[in-house]
mmCIF file of N, CA and C in Angstrom:
data_model
loop_
_atom_site.group_PDB
_atom_site.id
_atom_site.type_symbol
_atom_site.label_atom_id
_atom_site.label_comp_id
_atom_site.label_asym_id
_atom_site.label_seq_id
_atom_site.Cartn_x
_atom_site.Cartn_y
_atom_site.Cartn_z
ATOM 1 N N MET E 258 -23.499 -68.088 98.392
ATOM 2 C CA MET E 258 -22.363 -67.195 98.448
ATOM 3 C C MET E 258 -22.862 -65.807 98.875
ATOM 4 N N SER E 259 -22.152 -65.180 99.809
ATOM 5 C CA SER E 259 -22.564 -63.856 100.279
ATOM 6 C C SER E 259 -22.327 -62.806 99.193
ATOM 7 N N LEU E 260 -23.033 -61.704 99.280
ATOM 8 C CA LEU E 260 -22.853 -60.621 98.312
ATOM 9 C C LEU E 260 -21.447 -60.053 98.386
ATOM 10 N N HIS E 261 -20.872 -60.008 99.595
ATOM 11 C CA HIS E 261 -19.510 -59.502 99.750
ATOM 12 C C HIS E 261 -18.507 -60.387 99.005
ATOM 13 N N ILE E 262 -18.610 -61.685 99.168
ATOM 14 C CA ILE E 262 -17.715 -62.618 98.478
ATOM 15 C C ILE E 262 -17.929 -62.528 96.971
ATOM 16 N N GLN E 263 -19.158 -62.434 96.539
ATOM 17 C CA GLN E 263 -19.456 -62.321 95.114
ATOM 18 C C GLN E 263 -18.822 -61.050 94.540
ATOM 19 N N PHE E 264 -18.890 -59.931 95.275
ATOM 20 C CA PHE E 264 -18.277 -58.682 94.832
ATOM 21 C C PHE E 264 -16.769 -58.841 94.695
ATOM 22 N N LEU E 265 -16.134 -59.491 95.677
ATOM 23 C CA LEU E 265 -14.688 -59.697 95.629
ATOM 24 C C LEU E 265 -14.273 -60.487 94.397
ATOM 25 N N ILE E 266 -15.080 -61.450 94.010
ATOM 26 C CA ILE E 266 -14.765 -62.296 92.862
ATOM 27 C C ILE E 266 -15.033 -61.566 91.551
ATOM 28 N N GLU E 267 -16.162 -60.858 91.472
ATOM 29 C CA GLU E 267 -16.588 -60.259 90.211
ATOM 30 C C GLU E 267 -16.033 -58.860 89.964
ATOM 31 N N GLN E 268 -15.609 -58.155 90.981
ATOM 32 C CA GLN E 268 -15.191 -56.765 90.822
ATOM 33 C C GLN E 268 -13.785 -56.483 91.356
ATOM 34 N N PRO E 269 -12.784 -57.289 91.026
ATOM 35 C CA PRO E 269 -11.463 -57.025 91.601
ATOM 36 C C PRO E 269 -10.887 -55.675 91.178
ATOM 37 N N GLN E 270 -11.161 -55.220 89.951
ATOM 38 C CA GLN E 270 -10.591 -53.947 89.510
ATOM 39 C C GLN E 270 -11.122 -52.777 90.330
ATOM 40 N N GLU E 271 -12.400 -52.797 90.656
ATOM 41 C CA GLU E 271 -12.958 -51.712 91.474
ATOM 42 C C GLU E 271 -12.347 -51.723 92.873
ATOM 43 N N ILE E 272 -12.136 -52.885 93.431
ATOM 44 C CA ILE E 272 -11.503 -52.997 94.748
ATOM 45 C C ILE E 272 -10.092 -52.419 94.697
ATOM 46 N N LEU E 273 -9.345 -52.758 93.645
ATOM 47 C CA LEU E 273 -7.978 -52.267 93.495
ATOM 48 C C LEU E 273 -7.953 -50.761 93.266
ATOM 49 N N ASP E 274 -8.871 -50.250 92.463
ATOM 50 C CA ASP E 274 -8.931 -48.804 92.225
ATOM 51 C C ASP E 274 -9.227 -48.052 93.516
ATOM 52 N N ARG E 275 -10.126 -48.575 94.341
ATOM 53 C CA ARG E 275 -10.441 -47.943 95.631
ATOM 54 C C ARG E 275 -9.205 -47.904 96.533
ATOM 55 N N LEU E 276 -8.495 -49.028 96.595
ATOM 56 C CA LEU E 276 -7.289 -49.090 97.424
ATOM 57 C C LEU E 276 -6.270 -48.063 96.949
ATOM 58 N N TYR E 277 -6.071 -47.967 95.661
ATOM 59 C CA TYR E 277 -5.127 -47.004 95.084
ATOM 60 C C TYR E 277 -5.535 -45.572 95.436
ATOM 61 N N MET E 278 -6.799 -45.249 95.308
ATOM 62 C CA MET E 278 -7.264 -43.892 95.616
ATOM 63 C C MET E 278 -7.106 -43.576 97.102
ATOM 64 N N GLN E 279 -7.266 -44.563 97.953
ATOM 65 C CA GLN E 279 -7.151 -44.352 99.400
ATOM 66 C C GLN E 279 -5.701 -44.275 99.865
ATOM 67 N N ASN E 280 -4.826 -45.111 99.275
ATOM 68 C CA ASN E 280 -3.460 -45.254 99.786
ATOM 69 C C ASN E 280 -2.384 -44.586 98.958
ATOM 70 N N GLY E 281 -2.708 -44.116 97.768
ATOM 71 C CA GLY E 281 -1.699 -43.517 96.906
ATOM 72 C C GLY E 281 -0.934 -44.580 96.136
ATOM 73 N N PRO E 282 0.226 -44.197 95.593
ATOM 74 C CA PRO E 282 0.980 -45.099 94.717
ATOM 75 C C PRO E 282 1.260 -46.464 95.353
ATOM 76 N N CYS E 283 0.811 -47.508 94.676
ATOM 77 C CA CYS E 283 1.036 -48.885 95.101
ATOM 78 C C CYS E 283 0.767 -49.782 93.891
ATOM 79 N N CYS E 284 1.072 -51.038 94.010
ATOM 80 C CA CYS E 284 0.873 -51.965 92.889
ATOM 81 C C CYS E 284 -0.552 -51.928 92.351
ATOM 82 N N ALA E 285 -1.533 -51.774 93.222
ATOM 83 C CA ALA E 285 -2.937 -51.780 92.803
ATOM 84 C C ALA E 285 -3.233 -50.733 91.738
ATOM 85 N N GLY E 286 -2.476 -49.635 91.709
ATOM 86 C CA GLY E 286 -2.714 -48.579 90.735
ATOM 87 C C GLY E 286 -1.629 -48.438 89.693
ATOM 88 N N CYS E 287 -0.694 -49.360 89.659
ATOM 89 C CA CYS E 287 0.455 -49.258 88.759
ATOM 90 C C CYS E 287 0.163 -49.860 87.384
ATOM 91 N N ASP E 288 0.598 -49.152 86.347
ATOM 92 C CA ASP E 288 0.411 -49.630 84.976
ATOM 93 C C ASP E 288 1.193 -50.913 84.683
ATOM 94 N N TRP E 289 2.268 -51.148 85.420
ATOM 95 C CA TRP E 289 3.093 -52.343 85.191
ATOM 96 C C TRP E 289 2.481 -53.604 85.797
ATOM 97 N N TRP E 290 1.533 -53.445 86.696
ATOM 98 C CA TRP E 290 1.028 -54.559 87.507
ATOM 99 C C TRP E 290 -0.192 -55.198 86.880
ATOM 100 N N LEU E 291 -0.197 -56.508 86.806
ATOM 101 C CA LEU E 291 -1.336 -57.277 86.293
ATOM 102 C C LEU E 291 -1.902 -58.093 87.450
ATOM 103 N N HIS E 292 -3.149 -57.795 87.834
ATOM 104 C CA HIS E 292 -3.717 -58.490 89.000
ATOM 105 C C HIS E 292 -4.206 -59.891 88.631
ATOM 106 N N TYR E 293 -4.028 -60.813 89.583
ATOM 107 C CA TYR E 293 -4.601 -62.161 89.485
ATOM 108 C C TYR E 293 -5.978 -62.177 90.141
ATOM 109 N N ASN E 294 -6.089 -61.396 91.214
ATOM 110 C CA ASN E 294 -7.339 -61.265 91.971
ATOM 111 C C ASN E 294 -7.271 -59.925 92.694
ATOM 112 N N SER E 295 -8.094 -59.696 93.681
ATOM 113 C CA SER E 295 -8.097 -58.397 94.353
ATOM 114 C C SER E 295 -6.982 -58.240 95.393
ATOM 115 N N LEU E 296 -6.131 -59.248 95.549
ATOM 116 C CA LEU E 296 -5.063 -59.189 96.545
ATOM 117 C C LEU E 296 -3.653 -59.264 95.981
ATOM 118 N N VAL E 297 -3.454 -59.995 94.899
ATOM 119 C CA VAL E 297 -2.124 -60.329 94.402
ATOM 120 C C VAL E 297 -2.056 -60.182 92.885
ATOM 121 N N GLY E 298 -0.859 -59.832 92.406
ATOM 122 C CA GLY E 298 -0.636 -59.759 90.963
ATOM 123 C C GLY E 298 0.842 -59.901 90.667
ATOM 124 N N GLU E 299 1.211 -59.619 89.420
ATOM 125 C CA GLU E 299 2.615 -59.720 89.047
ATOM 126 C C GLU E 299 3.079 -58.430 88.396
ATOM 127 N N CYS E 300 4.339 -58.093 88.633
ATOM 128 C CA CYS E 300 4.935 -56.879 88.102
ATOM 129 C C CYS E 300 5.548 -57.183 86.738
ATOM 130 N N ARG E 301 4.993 -56.580 85.708
ATOM 131 C CA ARG E 301 5.485 -56.793 84.349
ATOM 132 C C ARG E 301 6.659 -55.882 84.011
ATOM 133 N N LYS E 302 7.039 -55.005 84.916
ATOM 134 C CA LYS E 302 8.201 -54.138 84.716
ATOM 135 C C LYS E 302 9.483 -54.942 84.882
ATOM 136 N N SER E 303 9.470 -55.879 85.796
ATOM 137 C CA SER E 303 10.665 -56.673 86.072
ATOM 138 C C SER E 303 10.833 -57.784 85.043
ATOM 139 N N ALA E 304 12.049 -58.223 84.892
ATOM 140 C CA ALA E 304 12.328 -59.356 84.009
ATOM 141 C C ALA E 304 11.833 -60.639 84.674
ATOM 142 N N PRO E 305 11.485 -61.645 83.889
ATOM 143 C CA PRO E 305 11.077 -62.924 84.485
ATOM 144 C C PRO E 305 12.183 -63.504 85.371
ATOM 145 N N VAL E 306 11.764 -64.210 86.397
ATOM 146 C CA VAL E 306 12.682 -64.841 87.346
ATOM 147 C C VAL E 306 12.338 -66.324 87.454
ATOM 148 N N PRO E 307 13.240 -67.128 88.025
ATOM 149 C CA PRO E 307 12.919 -68.542 88.233
ATOM 150 C C PRO E 307 11.687 -68.699 89.129
ATOM 151 N N GLY E 308 10.963 -69.764 88.946
ATOM 152 C CA GLY E 308 9.752 -70.022 89.718
ATOM 153 C C GLY E 308 9.958 -69.962 91.216
ATOM 154 N N SER E 309 11.113 -70.395 91.683
ATOM 155 C CA SER E 309 11.384 -70.409 93.124
ATOM 156 C C SER E 309 11.440 -69.006 93.726
ATOM 157 N N GLN E 310 11.619 -67.973 92.899
ATOM 158 C CA GLN E 310 11.723 -66.594 93.389
ATOM 159 C C GLN E 310 10.445 -65.778 93.199
ATOM 160 N N ARG E 311 9.511 -66.267 92.426
ATOM 161 C CA ARG E 311 8.324 -65.482 92.066
ATOM 162 C C ARG E 311 7.475 -65.058 93.255
ATOM 163 N N MET E 312 7.316 -65.914 94.241
ATOM 164 C CA MET E 312 6.408 -65.630 95.357
ATOM 165 C C MET E 312 7.109 -65.147 96.616
ATOM 166 N N ALA E 313 8.400 -64.868 96.537
ATOM 167 C CA ALA E 313 9.156 -64.460 97.722
ATOM 168 C C ALA E 313 8.583 -63.204 98.372
ATOM 169 N N MET E 314 8.135 -62.226 97.581
ATOM 170 C CA MET E 314 7.600 -60.981 98.145
ATOM 171 C C MET E 314 6.242 -61.182 98.812
ATOM 172 N N LEU E 315 5.625 -62.320 98.565
ATOM 173 C CA LEU E 315 4.361 -62.643 99.226
ATOM 174 C C LEU E 315 4.600 -63.382 100.538
ATOM 175 N N GLY E 316 5.878 -63.663 100.839
ATOM 176 C CA GLY E 316 6.211 -64.381 102.062
ATOM 177 C C GLY E 316 5.972 -65.870 101.957
ATOM 178 N N MET E 317 5.929 -66.371 100.731
ATOM 179 C CA MET E 317 5.651 -67.798 100.528
ATOM 180 C C MET E 317 6.917 -68.521 100.089
ATOM 181 N N SER E 318 7.086 -69.714 100.591
ATOM 182 C CA SER E 318 8.178 -70.580 100.145
ATOM 183 C C SER E 318 7.737 -72.023 100.327
ATOM 184 N N GLY E 319 8.312 -72.908 99.565
ATOM 185 C CA GLY E 319 7.987 -74.320 99.697
ATOM 186 C C GLY E 319 6.538 -74.642 99.399
ATOM 187 N N THR E 320 5.989 -74.083 98.337
ATOM 188 C CA THR E 320 4.594 -74.356 97.985
ATOM 189 C C THR E 320 4.437 -75.777 97.464
ATOM 190 N N SER E 321 3.243 -76.317 97.549
ATOM 191 C CA SER E 321 3.005 -77.695 97.115
ATOM 192 C C SER E 321 3.097 -77.846 95.596
ATOM 193 N N LEU E 322 2.785 -76.787 94.874
ATOM 194 C CA LEU E 322 2.957 -76.794 93.422
ATOM 195 C C LEU E 322 4.085 -75.838 93.071
ATOM 196 N N ALA E 323 5.061 -76.325 92.340
ATOM 197 C CA ALA E 323 6.189 -75.479 91.959
ATOM 198 C C ALA E 323 5.755 -74.505 90.867
ATOM 199 N N PRO E 324 5.876 -73.194 91.122
ATOM 200 C CA PRO E 324 5.495 -72.226 90.092
ATOM 201 C C PRO E 324 6.495 -72.226 88.941
ATOM 202 N N GLU E 325 6.000 -71.901 87.768
ATOM 203 C CA GLU E 325 6.875 -71.783 86.602
ATOM 204 C C GLU E 325 7.598 -70.443 86.665
ATOM 205 N N ALA E 326 8.648 -70.296 85.876
ATOM 206 C CA ALA E 326 9.340 -69.014 85.784
ATOM 207 C C ALA E 326 8.349 -67.959 85.308
ATOM 208 N N GLY E 327 8.559 -66.730 85.724
ATOM 209 C CA GLY E 327 7.663 -65.642 85.331
ATOM 210 C C GLY E 327 8.010 -64.373 86.080
ATOM 211 N N HIS E 328 7.085 -63.440 86.100
ATOM 212 C CA HIS E 328 7.313 -62.154 86.754
ATOM 213 C C HIS E 328 7.099 -62.265 88.264
ATOM 214 N N ILE E 329 7.761 -61.375 88.987
ATOM 215 C CA ILE E 329 7.649 -61.318 90.443
ATOM 216 C C ILE E 329 6.202 -61.047 90.839
ATOM 217 N N MET E 330 5.703 -61.803 91.794
ATOM 218 C CA MET E 330 4.354 -61.596 92.316
ATOM 219 C C MET E 330 4.436 -60.692 93.545
ATOM 220 N N THR E 331 3.524 -59.736 93.620
ATOM 221 C CA THR E 331 3.528 -58.784 94.725
ATOM 222 C C THR E 331 2.123 -58.604 95.295
ATOM 223 N N PRO E 332 2.035 -58.186 96.555
ATOM 224 C CA PRO E 332 0.723 -57.842 97.115
ATOM 225 C C PRO E 332 0.284 -56.486 96.574
ATOM 226 N N ARG E 333 -0.985 -56.246 96.546
ATOM 227 C CA ARG E 333 -1.545 -55.032 95.946
ATOM 228 C C ARG E 333 -1.053 -53.739 96.593
ATOM 229 N N GLU E 334 -0.742 -53.756 97.888
ATOM 230 C CA GLU E 334 -0.346 -52.531 98.577
ATOM 231 C C GLU E 334 1.149 -52.224 98.504
ATOM 232 N N HIS E 335 1.921 -53.087 97.865
ATOM 233 C CA HIS E 335 3.365 -52.863 97.735
ATOM 234 C C HIS E 335 3.642 -51.609 96.907
ATOM 235 N N HIS E 336 4.707 -50.898 97.246
ATOM 236 C CA HIS E 336 5.117 -49.715 96.481
ATOM 237 C C HIS E 336 6.618 -49.788 96.235
ATOM 238 N N CYS E 337 7.015 -49.515 95.002
ATOM 239 C CA CYS E 337 8.438 -49.488 94.673
ATOM 240 C C CYS E 337 8.742 -48.239 93.846
ATOM 241 N N GLY E 338 9.980 -48.039 93.491
ATOM 242 C CA GLY E 338 10.397 -46.861 92.735
ATOM 243 C C GLY E 338 9.997 -46.860 91.272
ATOM 244 N N ASP E 339 9.451 -47.945 90.766
ATOM 245 C CA ASP E 339 9.065 -48.019 89.353
ATOM 246 C C ASP E 339 7.581 -47.746 89.124
ATOM 247 N N PHE E 340 6.873 -47.226 90.122
ATOM 248 C CA PHE E 340 5.435 -46.985 89.990
ATOM 249 C C PHE E 340 5.145 -46.074 88.796
ATOM 250 N N LYS E 341 4.086 -46.433 88.049
ATOM 251 C CA LYS E 341 3.673 -45.626 86.898
ATOM 252 C C LYS E 341 2.152 -45.657 86.781
ATOM 253 N N ASP E 342 1.555 -44.474 86.625
ATOM 254 C CA ASP E 342 0.121 -44.372 86.346
ATOM 255 C C ASP E 342 -0.066 -43.342 85.242
ATOM 256 N N GLU E 343 -0.187 -43.824 84.017
ATOM 257 C CA GLU E 343 -0.429 -42.947 82.871
ATOM 258 C C GLU E 343 -1.830 -43.156 82.310
ATOM 259 N N PHE E 344 -2.681 -43.823 83.080
ATOM 260 C CA PHE E 344 -4.046 -44.079 82.640
ATOM 261 C C PHE E 344 -4.825 -42.767 82.568
ATOM 262 N N ASP E 345 -5.643 -42.601 81.554
ATOM 263 C CA ASP E 345 -6.463 -41.402 81.389
ATOM 264 C C ASP E 345 -7.766 -41.581 82.163
ATOM 265 N N TRP E 346 -7.773 -41.132 83.406
ATOM 266 C CA TRP E 346 -8.935 -41.311 84.273
ATOM 267 C C TRP E 346 -10.154 -40.542 83.771
ATOM 268 N N ASP E 347 -9.971 -39.560 82.895
ATOM 269 C CA ASP E 347 -11.107 -38.810 82.338
ATOM 270 C C ASP E 347 -11.958 -39.650 81.396
ATOM 271 N N THR E 348 -11.488 -40.827 81.027
ATOM 272 C CA THR E 348 -12.265 -41.704 80.139
ATOM 273 C C THR E 348 -13.246 -42.581 80.916
ATOM 274 N N ILE E 349 -13.193 -42.512 82.228
ATOM 275 C CA ILE E 349 -14.030 -43.354 83.090
ATOM 276 C C ILE E 349 -15.291 -42.584 83.495
ATOM 277 N N PRO E 350 -16.441 -43.239 83.542
ATOM 278 C CA PRO E 350 -17.677 -42.566 83.957
ATOM 279 C C PRO E 350 -17.555 -41.935 85.353
ATOM 280 N N VAL E 351 -18.157 -40.767 85.506
ATOM 281 C CA VAL E 351 -18.087 -40.010 86.754
ATOM 282 C C VAL E 351 -18.606 -40.820 87.940
ATOM 283 N N ASN E 352 -19.674 -41.598 87.758
ATOM 284 C CA ASN E 352 -20.222 -42.358 88.893
ATOM 285 C C ASN E 352 -19.222 -43.400 89.398
ATOM 286 N N TYR E 353 -18.435 -43.999 88.509
ATOM 287 C CA TYR E 353 -17.408 -44.958 88.933
ATOM 288 C C TYR E 353 -16.311 -44.222 89.707
ATOM 289 N N LEU E 354 -15.890 -43.074 89.198
ATOM 290 C CA LEU E 354 -14.853 -42.296 89.878
ATOM 291 C C LEU E 354 -15.290 -41.922 91.294
ATOM 292 N N ARG E 355 -16.538 -41.572 91.458
ATOM 293 C CA ARG E 355 -17.058 -41.255 92.798
ATOM 294 C C ARG E 355 -17.030 -42.484 93.699
ATOM 295 N N ARG E 356 -17.431 -43.638 93.147
ATOM 296 C CA ARG E 356 -17.464 -44.875 93.946
ATOM 297 C C ARG E 356 -16.090 -45.252 94.471
ATOM 298 N N ILE E 357 -15.056 -45.022 93.673
ATOM 299 C CA ILE E 357 -13.710 -45.410 94.102
ATOM 300 C C ILE E 357 -13.018 -44.314 94.905
ATOM 301 N N GLY E 358 -13.647 -43.140 95.008
ATOM 302 C CA GLY E 358 -13.085 -42.066 95.821
ATOM 303 C C GLY E 358 -12.144 -41.140 95.088
ATOM 304 N N ARG E 359 -12.181 -41.136 93.771
ATOM 305 C CA ARG E 359 -11.313 -40.238 93.004
ATOM 306 C C ARG E 359 -11.997 -38.883 92.852
ATOM 307 N N GLN E 360 -11.226 -37.842 93.093
ATOM 308 C CA GLN E 360 -11.740 -36.493 92.893
ATOM 309 C C GLN E 360 -11.851 -36.245 91.399
ATOM 310 N N HIS E 361 -13.046 -35.963 90.943
ATOM 311 C CA HIS E 361 -13.290 -35.770 89.516
ATOM 312 C C HIS E 361 -12.933 -34.342 89.129
ATOM 313 N N LYS E 362 -12.014 -34.192 88.161
ATOM 314 C CA LYS E 362 -11.577 -32.868 87.728
ATOM 315 C C LYS E 362 -11.671 -32.732 86.213
ATOM 316 N N ARG E 363 -12.676 -33.334 85.630
ATOM 317 C CA ARG E 363 -12.835 -33.260 84.176
ATOM 318 C C ARG E 363 -13.056 -31.807 83.769
ATOM 319 N N THR E 364 -12.338 -31.382 82.745
ATOM 320 C CA THR E 364 -12.500 -30.019 82.249
ATOM 321 C C THR E 364 -13.488 -30.014 81.100
ATOM 322 N N THR E 365 -14.220 -28.938 80.976
ATOM 323 C CA THR E 365 -15.174 -28.828 79.873
ATOM 324 C C THR E 365 -14.660 -27.794 78.888
ATOM 325 N N PRO E 366 -14.883 -28.013 77.587
ATOM 326 C CA PRO E 366 -14.375 -27.057 76.579
ATOM 327 C C PRO E 366 -15.114 -25.736 76.624
#
């Protein structure tokens, strides 16, 4: 397995944080969104929907396995009016913040 593929599998949160820092508000940085991998997740803000509707925003229909009812699945770069980021980024190590491209503005007492 290549190092790139291994990184994608083992570090999806860092990939999502980088995308959020580069692109601004999107599912990848939203508090409501729970990622399945570095590309797709589900929006926990919305009410559960029938399985046939869960993957519509991914452009999928007629899958070989019928999904169960649950939350809407969205791509990481999607943006909607319910975006929320209340995470305290000051709790994250400075070296990680630099890696993902976040401007570090920690204040000192």
